[in-house]
Short mmCIF file of C-alpha atoms and ligand atoms in Angstrom, two decimals:
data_model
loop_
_atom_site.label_atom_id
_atom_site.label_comp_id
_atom_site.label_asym_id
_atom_site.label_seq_id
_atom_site.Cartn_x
_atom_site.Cartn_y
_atom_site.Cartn_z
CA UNK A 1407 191.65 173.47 145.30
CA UNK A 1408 191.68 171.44 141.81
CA UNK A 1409 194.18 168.88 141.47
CA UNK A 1410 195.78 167.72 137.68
CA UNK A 1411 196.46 163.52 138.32
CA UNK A 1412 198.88 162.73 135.12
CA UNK A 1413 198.51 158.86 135.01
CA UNK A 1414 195.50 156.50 136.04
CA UNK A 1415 197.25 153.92 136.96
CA UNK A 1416 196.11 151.81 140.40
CA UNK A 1417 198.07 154.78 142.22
CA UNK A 1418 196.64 157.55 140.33
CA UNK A 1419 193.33 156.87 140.81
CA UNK A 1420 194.14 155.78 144.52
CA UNK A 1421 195.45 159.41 144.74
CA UNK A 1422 192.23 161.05 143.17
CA UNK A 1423 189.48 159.10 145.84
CA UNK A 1424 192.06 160.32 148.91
CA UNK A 1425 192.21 163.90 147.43
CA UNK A 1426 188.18 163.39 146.87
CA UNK A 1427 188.10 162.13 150.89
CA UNK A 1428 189.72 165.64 151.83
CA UNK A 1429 187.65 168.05 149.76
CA UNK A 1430 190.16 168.23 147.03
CA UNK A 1431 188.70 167.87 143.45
CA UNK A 1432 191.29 166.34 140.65
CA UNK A 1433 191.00 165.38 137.14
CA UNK A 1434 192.57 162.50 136.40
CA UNK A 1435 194.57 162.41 132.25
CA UNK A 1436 196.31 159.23 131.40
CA UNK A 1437 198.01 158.75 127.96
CA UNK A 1438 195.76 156.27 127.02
CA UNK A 1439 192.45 156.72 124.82
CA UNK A 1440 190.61 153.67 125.72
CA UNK A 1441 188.35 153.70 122.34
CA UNK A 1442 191.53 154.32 120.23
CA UNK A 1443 192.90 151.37 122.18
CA UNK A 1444 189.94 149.11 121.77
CA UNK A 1445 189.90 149.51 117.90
CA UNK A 1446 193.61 149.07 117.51
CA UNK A 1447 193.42 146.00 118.86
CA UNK A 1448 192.00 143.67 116.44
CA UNK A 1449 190.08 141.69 119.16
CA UNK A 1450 192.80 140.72 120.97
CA UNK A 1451 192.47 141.76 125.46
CA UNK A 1452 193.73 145.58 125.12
CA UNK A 1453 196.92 146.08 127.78
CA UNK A 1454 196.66 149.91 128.43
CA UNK A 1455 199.14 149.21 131.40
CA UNK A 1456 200.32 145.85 133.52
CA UNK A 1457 197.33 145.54 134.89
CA UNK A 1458 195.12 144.97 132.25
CA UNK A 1459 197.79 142.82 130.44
CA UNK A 1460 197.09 139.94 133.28
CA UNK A 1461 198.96 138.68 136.40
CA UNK A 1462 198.31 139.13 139.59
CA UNK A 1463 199.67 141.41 142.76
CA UNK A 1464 200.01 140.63 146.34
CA UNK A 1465 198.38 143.54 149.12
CA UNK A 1466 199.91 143.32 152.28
CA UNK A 1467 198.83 145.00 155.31
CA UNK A 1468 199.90 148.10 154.70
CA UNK A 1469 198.41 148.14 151.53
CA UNK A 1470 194.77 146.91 152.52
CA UNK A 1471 195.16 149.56 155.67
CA UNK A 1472 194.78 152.45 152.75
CA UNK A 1473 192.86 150.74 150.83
CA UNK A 1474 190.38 150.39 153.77
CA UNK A 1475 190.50 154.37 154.71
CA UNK A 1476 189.79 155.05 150.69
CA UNK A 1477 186.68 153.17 151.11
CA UNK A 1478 187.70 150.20 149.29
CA UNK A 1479 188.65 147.10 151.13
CA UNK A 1480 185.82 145.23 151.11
CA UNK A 1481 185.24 145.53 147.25
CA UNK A 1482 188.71 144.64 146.96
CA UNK A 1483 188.93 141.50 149.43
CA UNK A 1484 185.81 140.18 147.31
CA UNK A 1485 187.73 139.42 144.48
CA UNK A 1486 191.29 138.68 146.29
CA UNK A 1487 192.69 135.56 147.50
CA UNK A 1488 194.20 134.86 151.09
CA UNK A 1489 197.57 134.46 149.99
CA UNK A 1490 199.00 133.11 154.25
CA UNK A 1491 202.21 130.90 153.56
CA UNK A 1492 204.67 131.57 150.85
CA UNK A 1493 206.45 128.71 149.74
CA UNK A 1494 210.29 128.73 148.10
CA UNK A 1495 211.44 125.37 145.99
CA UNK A 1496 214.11 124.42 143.88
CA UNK A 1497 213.31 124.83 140.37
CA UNK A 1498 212.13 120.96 140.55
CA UNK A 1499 209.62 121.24 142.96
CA UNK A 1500 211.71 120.03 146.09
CA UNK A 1501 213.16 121.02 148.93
CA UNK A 1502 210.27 122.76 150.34
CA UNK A 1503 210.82 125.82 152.83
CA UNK A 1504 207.46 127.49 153.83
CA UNK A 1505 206.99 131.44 155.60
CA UNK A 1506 203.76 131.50 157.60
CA UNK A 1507 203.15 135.42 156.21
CA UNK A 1508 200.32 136.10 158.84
CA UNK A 1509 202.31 134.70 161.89
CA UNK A 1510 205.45 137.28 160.37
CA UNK A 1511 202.80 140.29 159.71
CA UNK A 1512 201.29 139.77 163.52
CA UNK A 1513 204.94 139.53 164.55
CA UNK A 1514 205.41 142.96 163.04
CA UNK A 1515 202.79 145.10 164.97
CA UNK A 1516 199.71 144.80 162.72
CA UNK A 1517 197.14 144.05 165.38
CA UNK A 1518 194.15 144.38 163.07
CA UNK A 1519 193.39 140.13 161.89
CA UNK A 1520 191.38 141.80 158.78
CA UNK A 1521 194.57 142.75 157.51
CA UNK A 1522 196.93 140.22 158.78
CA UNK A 1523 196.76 137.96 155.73
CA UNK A 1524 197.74 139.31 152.56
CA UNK A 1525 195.96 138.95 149.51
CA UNK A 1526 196.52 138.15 145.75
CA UNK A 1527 194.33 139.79 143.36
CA UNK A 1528 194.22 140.26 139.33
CA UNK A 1529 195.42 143.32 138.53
CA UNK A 1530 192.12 143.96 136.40
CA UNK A 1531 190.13 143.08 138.87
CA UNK A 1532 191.37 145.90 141.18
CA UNK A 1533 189.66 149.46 141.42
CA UNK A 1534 188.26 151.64 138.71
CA UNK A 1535 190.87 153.64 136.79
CA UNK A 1536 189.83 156.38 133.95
CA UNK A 1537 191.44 156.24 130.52
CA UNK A 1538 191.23 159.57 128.50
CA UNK A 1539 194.18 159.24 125.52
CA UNK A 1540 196.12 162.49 127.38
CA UNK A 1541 199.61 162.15 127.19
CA UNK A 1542 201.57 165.31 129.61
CA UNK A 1543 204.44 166.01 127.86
CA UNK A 1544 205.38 169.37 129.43
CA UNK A 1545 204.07 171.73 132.16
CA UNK A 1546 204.80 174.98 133.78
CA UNK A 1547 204.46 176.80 136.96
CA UNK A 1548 203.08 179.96 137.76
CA UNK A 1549 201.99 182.26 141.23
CA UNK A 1550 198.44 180.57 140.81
CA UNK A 1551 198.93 177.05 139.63
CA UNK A 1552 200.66 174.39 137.09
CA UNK A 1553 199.53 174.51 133.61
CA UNK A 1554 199.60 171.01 132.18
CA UNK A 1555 200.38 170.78 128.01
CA UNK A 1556 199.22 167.32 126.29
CA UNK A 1557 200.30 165.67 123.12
CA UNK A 1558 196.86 166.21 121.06
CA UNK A 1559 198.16 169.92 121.78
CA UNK A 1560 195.33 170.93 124.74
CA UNK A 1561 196.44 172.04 128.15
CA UNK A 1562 195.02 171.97 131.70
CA UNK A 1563 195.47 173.94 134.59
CA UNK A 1564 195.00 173.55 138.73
CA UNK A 1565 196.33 174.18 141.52
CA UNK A 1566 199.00 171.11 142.10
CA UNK A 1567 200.13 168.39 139.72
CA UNK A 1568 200.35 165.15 141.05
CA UNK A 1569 202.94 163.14 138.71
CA UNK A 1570 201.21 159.13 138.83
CA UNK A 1571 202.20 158.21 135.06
CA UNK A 1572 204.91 155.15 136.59
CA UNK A 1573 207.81 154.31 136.07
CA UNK A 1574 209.03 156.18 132.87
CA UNK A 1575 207.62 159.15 134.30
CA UNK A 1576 207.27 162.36 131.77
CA UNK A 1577 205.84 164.62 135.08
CA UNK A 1578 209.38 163.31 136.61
CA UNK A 1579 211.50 164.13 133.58
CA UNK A 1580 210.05 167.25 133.68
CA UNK A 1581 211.27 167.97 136.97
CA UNK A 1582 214.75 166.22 137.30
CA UNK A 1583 215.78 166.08 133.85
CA UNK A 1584 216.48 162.99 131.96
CA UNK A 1585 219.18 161.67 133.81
CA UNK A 1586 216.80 160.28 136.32
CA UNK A 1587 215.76 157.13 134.00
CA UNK A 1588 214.87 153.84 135.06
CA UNK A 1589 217.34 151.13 133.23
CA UNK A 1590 216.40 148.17 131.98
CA UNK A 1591 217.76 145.56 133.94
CA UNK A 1592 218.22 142.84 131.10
CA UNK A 1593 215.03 140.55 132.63
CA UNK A 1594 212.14 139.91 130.97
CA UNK A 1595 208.72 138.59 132.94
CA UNK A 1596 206.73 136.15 131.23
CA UNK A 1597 203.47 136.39 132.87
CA UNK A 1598 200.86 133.68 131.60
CA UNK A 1599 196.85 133.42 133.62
CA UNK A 1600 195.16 130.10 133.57
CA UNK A 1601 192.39 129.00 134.44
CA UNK A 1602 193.27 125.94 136.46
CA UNK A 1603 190.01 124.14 137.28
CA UNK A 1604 188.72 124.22 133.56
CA UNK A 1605 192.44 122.49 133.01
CA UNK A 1606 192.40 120.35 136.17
CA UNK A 1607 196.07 121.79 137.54
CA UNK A 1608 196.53 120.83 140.83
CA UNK A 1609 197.92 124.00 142.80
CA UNK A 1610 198.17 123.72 146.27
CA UNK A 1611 200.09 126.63 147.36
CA UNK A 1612 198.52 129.97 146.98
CA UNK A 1613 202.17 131.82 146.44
CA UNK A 1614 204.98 129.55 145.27
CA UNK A 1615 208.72 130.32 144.01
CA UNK A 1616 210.98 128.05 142.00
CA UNK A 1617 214.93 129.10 141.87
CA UNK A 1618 217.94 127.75 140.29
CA UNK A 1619 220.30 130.44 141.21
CA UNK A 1620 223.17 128.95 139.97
CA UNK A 1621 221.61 128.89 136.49
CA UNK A 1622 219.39 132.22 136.95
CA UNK A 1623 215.94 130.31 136.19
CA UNK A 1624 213.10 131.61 138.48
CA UNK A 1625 209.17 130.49 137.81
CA UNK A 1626 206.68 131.87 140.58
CA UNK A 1627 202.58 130.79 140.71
CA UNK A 1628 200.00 132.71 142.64
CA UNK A 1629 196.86 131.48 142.88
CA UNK A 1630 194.22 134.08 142.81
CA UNK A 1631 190.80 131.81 142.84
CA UNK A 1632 190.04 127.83 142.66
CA UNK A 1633 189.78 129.15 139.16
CA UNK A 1634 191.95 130.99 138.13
CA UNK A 1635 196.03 131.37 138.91
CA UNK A 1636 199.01 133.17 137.47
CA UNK A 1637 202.26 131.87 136.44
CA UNK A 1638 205.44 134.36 136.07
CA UNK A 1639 208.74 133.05 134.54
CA UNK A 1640 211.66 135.59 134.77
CA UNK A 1641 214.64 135.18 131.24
CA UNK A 1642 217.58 137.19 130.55
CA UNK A 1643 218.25 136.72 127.24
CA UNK A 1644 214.75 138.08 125.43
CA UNK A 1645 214.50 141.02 123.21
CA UNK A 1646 213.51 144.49 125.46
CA UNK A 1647 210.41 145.13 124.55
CA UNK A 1648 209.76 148.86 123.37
CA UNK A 1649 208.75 150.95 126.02
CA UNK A 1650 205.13 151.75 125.53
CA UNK A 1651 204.59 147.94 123.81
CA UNK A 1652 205.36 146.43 127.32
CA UNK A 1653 202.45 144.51 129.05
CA UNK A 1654 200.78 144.01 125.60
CA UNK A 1655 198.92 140.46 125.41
CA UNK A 1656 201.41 138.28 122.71
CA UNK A 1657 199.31 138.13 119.43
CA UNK A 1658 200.85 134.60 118.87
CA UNK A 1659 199.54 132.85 122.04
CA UNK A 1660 199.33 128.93 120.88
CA UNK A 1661 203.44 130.14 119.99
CA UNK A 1662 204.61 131.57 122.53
CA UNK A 1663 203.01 129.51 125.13
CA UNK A 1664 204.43 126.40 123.50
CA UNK A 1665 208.20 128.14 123.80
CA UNK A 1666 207.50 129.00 126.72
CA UNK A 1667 206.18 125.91 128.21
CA UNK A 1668 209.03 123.96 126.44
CA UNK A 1669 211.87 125.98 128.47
CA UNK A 1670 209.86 125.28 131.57
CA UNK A 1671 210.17 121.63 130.52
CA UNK A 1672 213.87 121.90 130.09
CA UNK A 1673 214.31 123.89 133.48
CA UNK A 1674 213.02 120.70 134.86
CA UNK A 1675 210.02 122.40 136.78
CA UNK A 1676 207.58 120.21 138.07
CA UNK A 1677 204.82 119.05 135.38
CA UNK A 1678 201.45 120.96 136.76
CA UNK A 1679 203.83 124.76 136.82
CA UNK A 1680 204.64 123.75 133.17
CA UNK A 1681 201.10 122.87 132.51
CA UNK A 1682 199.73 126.52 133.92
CA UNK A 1683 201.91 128.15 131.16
CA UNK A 1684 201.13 125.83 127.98
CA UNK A 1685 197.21 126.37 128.96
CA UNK A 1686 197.15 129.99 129.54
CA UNK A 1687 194.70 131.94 128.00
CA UNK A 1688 196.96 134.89 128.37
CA UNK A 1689 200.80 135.78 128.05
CA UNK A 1690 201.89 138.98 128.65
CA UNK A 1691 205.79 139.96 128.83
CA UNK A 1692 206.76 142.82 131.49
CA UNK A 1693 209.97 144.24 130.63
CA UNK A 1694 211.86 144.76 134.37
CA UNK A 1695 213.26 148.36 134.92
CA UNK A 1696 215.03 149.74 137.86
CA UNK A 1697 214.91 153.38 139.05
CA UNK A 1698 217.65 155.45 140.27
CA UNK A 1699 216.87 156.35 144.05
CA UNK A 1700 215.77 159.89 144.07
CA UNK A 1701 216.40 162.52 146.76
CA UNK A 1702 213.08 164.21 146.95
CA UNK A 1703 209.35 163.58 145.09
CA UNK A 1704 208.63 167.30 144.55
CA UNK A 1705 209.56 170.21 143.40
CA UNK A 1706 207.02 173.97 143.93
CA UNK A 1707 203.62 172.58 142.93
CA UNK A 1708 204.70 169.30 141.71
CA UNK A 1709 204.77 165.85 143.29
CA UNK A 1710 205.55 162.55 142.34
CA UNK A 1711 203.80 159.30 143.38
CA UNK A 1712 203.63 155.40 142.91
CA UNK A 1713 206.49 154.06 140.23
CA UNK A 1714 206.70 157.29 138.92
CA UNK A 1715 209.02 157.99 142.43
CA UNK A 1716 210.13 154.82 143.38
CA UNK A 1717 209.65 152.23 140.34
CA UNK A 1718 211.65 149.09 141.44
CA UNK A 1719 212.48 145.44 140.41
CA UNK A 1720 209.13 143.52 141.40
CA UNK A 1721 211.43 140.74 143.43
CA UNK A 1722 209.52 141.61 146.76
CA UNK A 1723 205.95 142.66 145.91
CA UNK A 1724 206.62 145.90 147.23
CA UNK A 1725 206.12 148.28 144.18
CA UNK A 1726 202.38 148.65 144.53
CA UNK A 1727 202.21 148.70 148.33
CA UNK A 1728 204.83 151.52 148.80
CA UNK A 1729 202.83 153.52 145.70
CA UNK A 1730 199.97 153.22 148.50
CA UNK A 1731 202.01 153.83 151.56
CA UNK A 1732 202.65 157.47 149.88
CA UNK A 1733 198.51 158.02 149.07
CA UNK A 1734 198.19 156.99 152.64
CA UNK A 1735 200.93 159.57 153.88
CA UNK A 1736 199.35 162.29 151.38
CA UNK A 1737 195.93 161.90 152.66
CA UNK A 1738 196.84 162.17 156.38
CA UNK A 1739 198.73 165.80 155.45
CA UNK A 1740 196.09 166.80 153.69
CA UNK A 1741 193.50 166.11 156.31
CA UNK A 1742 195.55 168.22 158.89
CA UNK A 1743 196.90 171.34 156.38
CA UNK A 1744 193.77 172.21 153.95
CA UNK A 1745 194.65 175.56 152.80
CA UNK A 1746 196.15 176.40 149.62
CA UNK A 1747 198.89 178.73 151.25
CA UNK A 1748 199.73 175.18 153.37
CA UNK A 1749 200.83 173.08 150.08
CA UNK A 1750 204.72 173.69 150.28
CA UNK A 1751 204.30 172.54 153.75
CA UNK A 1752 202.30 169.46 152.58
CA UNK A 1753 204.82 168.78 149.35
CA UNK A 1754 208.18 169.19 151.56
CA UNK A 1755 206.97 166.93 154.49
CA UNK A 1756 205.51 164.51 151.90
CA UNK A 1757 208.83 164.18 150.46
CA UNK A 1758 210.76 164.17 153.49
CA UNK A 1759 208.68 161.11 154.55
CA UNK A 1760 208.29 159.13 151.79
CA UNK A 1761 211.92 159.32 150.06
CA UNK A 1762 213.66 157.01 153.07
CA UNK A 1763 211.25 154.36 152.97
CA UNK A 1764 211.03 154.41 148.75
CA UNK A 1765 214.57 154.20 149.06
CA UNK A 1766 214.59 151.04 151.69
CA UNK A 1767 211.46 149.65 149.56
CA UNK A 1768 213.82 149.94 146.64
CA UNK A 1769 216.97 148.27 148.40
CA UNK A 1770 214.91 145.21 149.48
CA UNK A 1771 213.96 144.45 145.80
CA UNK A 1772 217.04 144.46 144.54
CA UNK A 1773 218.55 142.62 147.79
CA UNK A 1774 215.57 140.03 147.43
CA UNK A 1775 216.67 140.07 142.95
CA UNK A 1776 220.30 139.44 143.79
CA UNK A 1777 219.09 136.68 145.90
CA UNK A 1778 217.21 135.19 143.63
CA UNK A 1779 219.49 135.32 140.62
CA UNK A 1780 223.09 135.00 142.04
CA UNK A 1781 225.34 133.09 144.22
CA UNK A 1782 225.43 129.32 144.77
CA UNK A 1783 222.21 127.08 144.79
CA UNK A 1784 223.00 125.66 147.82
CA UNK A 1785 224.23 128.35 149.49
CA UNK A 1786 221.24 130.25 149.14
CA UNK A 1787 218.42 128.00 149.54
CA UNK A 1788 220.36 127.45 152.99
CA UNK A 1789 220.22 130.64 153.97
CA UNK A 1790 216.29 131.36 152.94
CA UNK A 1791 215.59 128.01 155.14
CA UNK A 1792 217.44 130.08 158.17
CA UNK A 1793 215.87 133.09 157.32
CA UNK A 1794 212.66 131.48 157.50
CA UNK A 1795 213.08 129.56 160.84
CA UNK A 1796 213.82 132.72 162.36
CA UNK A 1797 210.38 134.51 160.94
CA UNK A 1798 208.47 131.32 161.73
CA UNK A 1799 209.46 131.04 165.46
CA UNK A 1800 209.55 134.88 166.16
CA UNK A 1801 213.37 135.01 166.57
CA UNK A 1802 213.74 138.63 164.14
CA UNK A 1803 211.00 140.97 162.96
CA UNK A 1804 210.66 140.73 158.79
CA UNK A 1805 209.68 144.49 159.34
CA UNK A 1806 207.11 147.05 161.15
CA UNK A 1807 203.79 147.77 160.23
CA UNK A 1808 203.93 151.14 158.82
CA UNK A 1809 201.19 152.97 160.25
CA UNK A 1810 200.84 155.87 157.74
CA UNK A 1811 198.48 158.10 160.47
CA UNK A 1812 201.43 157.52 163.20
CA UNK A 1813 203.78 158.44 160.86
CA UNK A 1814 202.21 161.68 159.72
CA UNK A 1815 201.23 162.57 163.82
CA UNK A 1816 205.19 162.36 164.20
CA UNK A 1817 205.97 164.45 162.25
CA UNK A 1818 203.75 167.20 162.91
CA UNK A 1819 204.25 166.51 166.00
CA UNK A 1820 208.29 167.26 165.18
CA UNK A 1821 207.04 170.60 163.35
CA UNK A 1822 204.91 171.58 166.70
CA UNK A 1823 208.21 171.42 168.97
CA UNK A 1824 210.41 173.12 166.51
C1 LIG B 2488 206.03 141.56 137.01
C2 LIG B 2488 205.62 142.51 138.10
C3 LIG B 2488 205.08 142.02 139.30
C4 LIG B 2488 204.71 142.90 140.33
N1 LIG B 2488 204.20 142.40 141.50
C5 LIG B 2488 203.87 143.24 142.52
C6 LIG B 2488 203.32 142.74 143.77
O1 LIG B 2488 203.11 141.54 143.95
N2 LIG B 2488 203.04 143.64 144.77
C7 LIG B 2488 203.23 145.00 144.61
O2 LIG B 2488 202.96 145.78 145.56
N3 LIG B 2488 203.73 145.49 143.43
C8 LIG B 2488 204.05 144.66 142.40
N4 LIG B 2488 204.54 145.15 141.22
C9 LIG B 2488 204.69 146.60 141.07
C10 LIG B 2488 203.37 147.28 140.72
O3 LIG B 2488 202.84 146.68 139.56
C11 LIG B 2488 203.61 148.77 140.47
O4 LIG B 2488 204.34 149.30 141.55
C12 LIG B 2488 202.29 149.52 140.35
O5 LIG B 2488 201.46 148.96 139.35
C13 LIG B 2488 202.59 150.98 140.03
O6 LIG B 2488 201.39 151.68 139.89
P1 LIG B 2488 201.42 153.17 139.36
O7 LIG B 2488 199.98 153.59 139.32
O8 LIG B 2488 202.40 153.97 140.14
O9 LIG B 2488 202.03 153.09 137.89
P2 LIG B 2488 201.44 152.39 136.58
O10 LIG B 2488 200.62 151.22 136.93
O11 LIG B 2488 202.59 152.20 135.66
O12 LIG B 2488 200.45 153.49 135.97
C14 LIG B 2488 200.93 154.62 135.31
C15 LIG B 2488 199.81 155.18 134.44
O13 LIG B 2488 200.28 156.41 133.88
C16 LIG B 2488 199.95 156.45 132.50
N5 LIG B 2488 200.96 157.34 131.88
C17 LIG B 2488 202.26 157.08 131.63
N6 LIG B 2488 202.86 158.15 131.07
C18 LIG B 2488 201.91 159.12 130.97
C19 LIG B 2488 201.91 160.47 130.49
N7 LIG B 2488 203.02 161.04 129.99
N8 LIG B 2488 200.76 161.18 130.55
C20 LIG B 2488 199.61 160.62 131.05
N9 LIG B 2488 199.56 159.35 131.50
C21 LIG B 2488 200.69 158.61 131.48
C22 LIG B 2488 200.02 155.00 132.04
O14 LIG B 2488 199.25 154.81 130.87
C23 LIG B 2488 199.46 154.26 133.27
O15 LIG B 2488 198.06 154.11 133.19
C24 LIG B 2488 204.90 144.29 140.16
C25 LIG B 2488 205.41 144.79 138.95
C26 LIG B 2488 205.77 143.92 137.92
C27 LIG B 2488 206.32 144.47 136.63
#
């Protein structure tokens, strides 16, 4: 079987080594042509997507558990950073309330200590993608296949379509129509990398959150090497970025970083947080869009994956992880139904797996956003220091460990005694 990946993206390209582990060959297209990209940018860093634009993401065990069946954990955990405690502040730096991660993630099922702690790694420093400058804009089924039509006017043509081009999604207009659209949500992210030791900014905490709900001001810092850290500072009142323009490096840096730097200084955060953004060598604003929940990722030969079926506000670092969670899920199927006459079996069960928990991924982040940005100060730093106690000493679960194999045994399992 030949398989069409629309999108390179961390999740696309995740998606093309898993069909590669099964026998499946794919070609991944992604809209962007890397040379084009290259010359257009006048020497500035060229953003194809978020994570060549800068900031970091945080793996959690989940996460590292596919990345370990795809064959690449190790290459991965050489360029992370243990990210154990997360701390939450006030905006000025006080009032300290500290989750021990690994002692929650233990407390969840994951018995495995090589993926207990989670990890915090620059975006561009993650896993090989491919950039070809194809842009799907339409496709069509037929008895044999999906044939795949590109803006420079070329088509392709396999056996399945796998849909990995995020979270404005063309494979899922395509399916659902245009009414499925993520929205804007009205906040911008501000995402500035530093490097720290060159700067001398003391940062002691490796993943660290500064809230003023009462006024809507949140600044987090993630620390991704003695060297170098990121700093993210959410506004509501910037100017949406184009879609498309998103992620871009600013061309103004010694500008914008002053601006921004200056607001931090009138938030009141404390002096090193402010320092990461007036140093950093890199800006990059990521426009925050929410998707609709969905009620299924395929349709015939199609599928959806990553952002493209579940995009969500990045308030709990669970966007990338859940995009993983359904390569892990689609490997698994794959490995137990390899014929060609088996892929409506694969796509339905696929979908009927993965929807719920892209729907609860979903539900968190905006939970975890509305904590963040509404309600009283008081009131909710209260209620995280609560929250916390009872992670800390073992009193509730945070969640399970989703153990994609166990999942998939289930529910073959379910088909079996049916
Ligand atoms: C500020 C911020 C912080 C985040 N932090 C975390 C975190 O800590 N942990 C976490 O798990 N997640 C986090 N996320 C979410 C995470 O970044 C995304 O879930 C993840 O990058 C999605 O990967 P993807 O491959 O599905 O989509 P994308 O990375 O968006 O890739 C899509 C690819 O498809 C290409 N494409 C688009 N349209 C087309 C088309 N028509 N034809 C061909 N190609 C196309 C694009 O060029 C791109 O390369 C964060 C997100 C943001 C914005």
């Amino acid at each position: 079987m030949h398989a069409i990946i629309a999108g390179s993206g961390l999740v696309g390209a995740a998606t093309a080594l898993a069909l590669h582990q099964v026998g499946i060959q794919s070609t991944l297209y992604d809209q962007v042509d890397l040379v084009q990209a290259t010359l257009a940018s006048n020497g500035l860093p060229v953003a194809v997507e978020f994570g060549d634009s800068g900031g970091s993401v945080l793996l959690g065990s989940t996460a590292l558990r596919v990345l370990r069946e795809l064959g690449l954990l190790d290459e991965v955990l050489v360029s992370a950073h243990p990210s154990p405690v997360s701390h939450y502040f006030k905006i000025d730096g006080t009032s300290a309330i500290a989750l021990d991660v690994v002692n929650a993630v233990k407390n969840s099922g994951e018995a495995d200590p090589t993926l207990q702690t989670p990890v915090q790694i620059l975006r561009s420093k993650s896993w090989n993608r491919t950039f070809t400058g194809k842009k799907l804009v339409a496709y069509n089924e037929t008895e044999q296949g999906v044939n795949v039509q590109f803006a420079d006017g070329t088509f392709a043509t396999g056996d399945f379509l796998v849909g990995a081009d995020g979270i404005h999604s063309a494979t899922r207009r395509s399916i659902f129509g245009d009414s499925c659209k993520a929205e804007f949500t009205g906040v911008i992210g501000h995402i500035g990398v530093v490097r720290i030791k060159e700067h001398n900014i003391a940062l002691k905490e490796t993943c660290a959150f500064y809230i003023d709900r009462n006024k809507k001001q949140m600044v987090c810092t993630f620390k991704m090497s003695e060297e170098l850290a990121a700093v993210q500072m959410m506004t509501f009142n910037d100017p949406q970025p184009v879609v498309g323009e998103e992620y871009r490096p600013v061309p103004d840096l010694p500008k914008e970083s002053t601006r921004l730097a200056d607001l931090l200084a009138e938030w009141g955060v404390p002096k090193n947080i402010e320092s990461m953004m007036r140093n950093s060598f890199r800006i990059s604003p990521a426009a925050i869009y929410d998707l609709p929940d969905l009620a299924s990722y395929h349709k015939g030969r199609v599928i959806i994956i990553g952002d493209a079926a579940h995009g969500m506000v990045p308030n709990a670092g669970l966007g990338l992880l859940t995009g993983l969670e359904d390569v892990g899920v689609l490997l698994e199927l794959f490995r137990r139904f390899k014929e060609p006459k088996d892929l409506p079996q694969v796509f339905s069960l696929y979908s009927q797996l993965r929807v719920p928990r892209g729907q609860e991924a979903a539900k968190r982040s905006r939970d975890m956003a509305k904590q963040y940005y509404s309600g009283s100060q008081i009131v909710g730093h209260f209620m995280l220091r609560v929250a916390f106690f009872l992670f800390n000493y073992n009193l509730v679960k945070v969640h399970s460990v989703y153990d994609f194999r166990d999942v998939v045994d289930k529910a073959v399992l379910g088909l079996a005694s049916h």
